[in-house]
Structure formats: structure tokens, C-alpha cells
Amino acid sequence: MLRMERFADGSLTGVGRIIAGVTGTVDDLVGTYSLGPLVLVRPGTSPGLIVHEQAHVRQFWRWLDCSGLVYHFSRKWRQCFEVEAYRAQLAVVGPAQAQHFALSLATKYDLAITEQEALTLLTK
């Protein structure tokens, strides 16, 4: 069963076990997933990860629904979007996670950057 909730910033969240369609189930995800203005949240997800996905929702609205295309086809903009989201997450979880996020940024998004370059982007 999917339960819809609205965050203070106006973004929607779907909390539940099964989300049918392209995303499969929330259980298949790390913890959250943003799909346009919707944030799909696995129960027990950390506040930092929710903030990361909320940043992607803000990007969706800022880019008037074109962020997904830009994200998919432009390495430069994908980097900008993820750096913004990871910085928002760092603001919640604290700087101790910066190295871990830099590793993710350097290896999971096809950005062609090193872990050190990613760390610099996150902490500058």
C-alpha cells in the first residue's frame, strides 16, 4: 500500500512497500528515489537521503520538467544536479560523510571525475 505525504517544501512523498511501474518496488532502491515532483521513500530512510531527493524535486521545478532530459544527456548538468543534492545531504548529516559521498559521486554517475575532484566539488 502506498501512502502519500507532503513535505513542508511542497514536494510529495510516496511511502510504502510496492510502487508499480518503471521503478519496480521501493525495496529495490537504496532508500529513496525522486521521480519528477514525487519522492518515493522506503520506510526508515535517513533524513539526509530524503533531503538529497528533495533537492532533485526542486531541480525538477526549477527546470520546468526538463531536468530529467538534461540529467540523462549532459554529464556537466548531471554533475551539477548531484553536487547540489549531495551538498544538501551533507548539510544534514555533517561533513564526516563527505568522503563517502565523493566516492559515490565519482563512481556511480558516469561523471568522469576522480574521487578527489568530487570531494573538492562537495566541500568548496
Short mmCIF file of C-alpha atoms in Angstrom, two decimals:
data_model
loop_
_atom_site.label_atom_id
_atom_site.label_comp_id
_atom_site.label_asym_id
_atom_site.label_seq_id
_atom_site.Cartn_x
_atom_site.Cartn_y
_atom_site.Cartn_z
CA MET A 1 0.00 0.00 0.00
CA LEU A 2 1.32 3.45 -0.92
CA ARG A 3 0.71 6.34 1.46
CA MET A 4 1.16 9.86 0.10
CA GLU A 5 2.54 12.62 2.31
CA ARG A 6 3.54 16.21 1.59
CA PHE A 7 6.81 17.70 2.86
CA ALA A 8 6.96 21.25 4.22
CA ASP A 9 8.54 22.43 0.93
CA GLY A 10 5.51 21.18 -1.00
CA SER A 11 7.08 18.07 -2.52
CA LEU A 12 5.12 14.84 -2.33
CA THR A 13 6.40 11.59 -0.97
CA GLY A 14 5.14 8.10 -1.54
CA VAL A 15 5.79 5.88 1.46
CA GLY A 16 5.09 2.21 1.05
CA ARG A 17 6.20 -1.24 0.10
CA ILE A 18 5.19 -1.56 -3.54
CA ILE A 19 5.42 1.09 -6.25
CA ALA A 20 4.36 -0.40 -9.57
CA GLY A 21 5.75 0.72 -12.90
CA VAL A 22 9.18 1.81 -14.04
CA THR A 23 10.67 1.98 -10.56
CA GLY A 24 9.69 -1.55 -9.52
CA THR A 25 9.47 -1.57 -5.74
CA VAL A 26 10.82 0.88 -3.23
CA ASP A 27 12.54 -2.13 -1.64
CA ASP A 28 14.71 -2.35 -4.78
CA LEU A 29 16.03 1.15 -4.14
CA VAL A 30 18.73 2.32 -1.78
CA GLY A 31 16.16 4.21 0.26
CA THR A 32 14.60 6.93 -1.84
CA TYR A 33 14.06 7.88 -5.43
CA SER A 34 12.78 11.09 -6.95
CA LEU A 35 10.53 10.87 -9.95
CA GLY A 36 9.67 14.40 -11.07
CA PRO A 37 7.84 16.09 -8.20
CA LEU A 38 7.44 12.81 -6.31
CA VAL A 39 9.90 11.39 -3.78
CA LEU A 40 9.49 7.66 -3.22
CA VAL A 41 10.64 6.83 0.30
CA ARG A 42 11.40 3.47 1.82
CA PRO A 43 10.27 3.31 5.46
CA GLY A 44 13.19 4.08 7.77
CA THR A 45 15.08 6.18 5.21
CA SER A 46 17.56 8.63 6.71
CA PRO A 47 16.63 12.33 6.76
CA GLY A 48 19.82 13.12 4.80
CA LEU A 49 18.81 10.91 1.90
CA ILE A 50 15.32 12.42 1.85
CA VAL A 51 16.87 15.90 1.67
CA HIS A 52 19.07 14.70 -1.23
CA GLU A 53 15.99 13.61 -3.19
CA GLN A 54 14.09 16.77 -2.27
CA ALA A 55 16.92 18.71 -3.93
CA HIS A 56 16.16 16.77 -7.12
CA VAL A 57 12.48 17.74 -6.78
CA ARG A 58 13.48 21.41 -6.55
CA GLN A 59 15.60 20.91 -9.68
CA PHE A 60 12.58 19.39 -11.43
CA TRP A 61 10.52 22.52 -10.73
CA ARG A 62 13.38 24.92 -11.44
CA TRP A 63 13.93 23.32 -14.85
CA LEU A 64 10.18 23.07 -15.58
CA ASP A 65 10.24 19.32 -16.04
CA CYS A 66 13.30 19.31 -18.33
CA SER A 67 15.75 18.29 -15.61
CA GLY A 68 15.36 14.58 -16.39
CA LEU A 69 16.39 15.03 -20.01
CA VAL A 70 19.24 17.36 -19.15
CA TYR A 71 20.37 14.96 -16.40
CA HIS A 72 20.33 12.00 -18.74
CA PHE A 73 22.10 13.57 -21.71
CA SER A 74 24.53 16.07 -20.15
CA ARG A 75 27.37 14.91 -17.96
CA LYS A 76 28.01 18.56 -16.97
CA TRP A 77 24.45 19.11 -15.71
CA ARG A 78 24.22 15.66 -14.11
CA GLN A 79 27.30 16.65 -12.10
CA CYS A 80 25.75 19.99 -11.13
CA PHE A 81 22.48 18.34 -10.06
CA GLU A 82 24.19 15.64 -7.99
CA VAL A 83 26.67 18.03 -6.37
CA GLU A 84 23.75 20.25 -5.31
CA ALA A 85 21.86 17.24 -3.91
CA TYR A 86 24.88 15.81 -2.08
CA ARG A 87 25.69 19.23 -0.59
CA ALA A 88 22.12 19.41 0.75
CA GLN A 89 22.58 15.95 2.21
CA LEU A 90 25.91 16.94 3.78
CA ALA A 91 24.21 19.90 5.45
CA VAL A 92 22.01 17.38 7.29
CA VAL A 93 24.43 14.55 8.04
CA GLY A 94 27.58 16.56 8.61
CA PRO A 95 30.99 16.74 6.94
CA ALA A 96 32.16 13.31 8.13
CA GLN A 97 30.26 11.74 5.21
CA ALA A 98 31.92 13.91 2.54
CA GLN A 99 34.48 11.27 1.54
CA HIS A 100 31.80 8.61 1.20
CA PHE A 101 29.63 10.91 -0.95
CA ALA A 102 32.66 11.84 -3.06
CA LEU A 103 33.26 8.16 -3.80
CA SER A 104 29.62 7.75 -4.85
CA LEU A 105 29.76 10.87 -6.99
CA ALA A 106 32.95 9.71 -8.72
CA THR A 107 31.81 6.14 -9.38
CA LYS A 108 28.03 5.96 -9.74
CA TYR A 109 27.05 8.76 -12.12
CA ASP A 110 29.31 8.45 -15.18
CA LEU A 111 30.85 11.86 -14.50
CA ALA A 112 34.45 11.05 -15.46
CA ILE A 113 35.84 12.68 -12.32
CA THR A 114 38.13 11.37 -9.62
CA GLU A 115 37.16 10.90 -6.02
CA GLN A 116 39.41 13.83 -5.08
CA GLU A 117 37.75 16.08 -7.69
CA ALA A 118 34.36 15.04 -6.36
CA LEU A 119 35.44 15.81 -2.79
CA THR A 120 36.60 19.25 -3.88
CA LEU A 121 33.23 19.92 -5.58
CA LEU A 122 31.33 18.86 -2.47
CA THR A 123 33.39 20.84 0.02
CA LYS A 124 34.28 24.06 -1.77
#
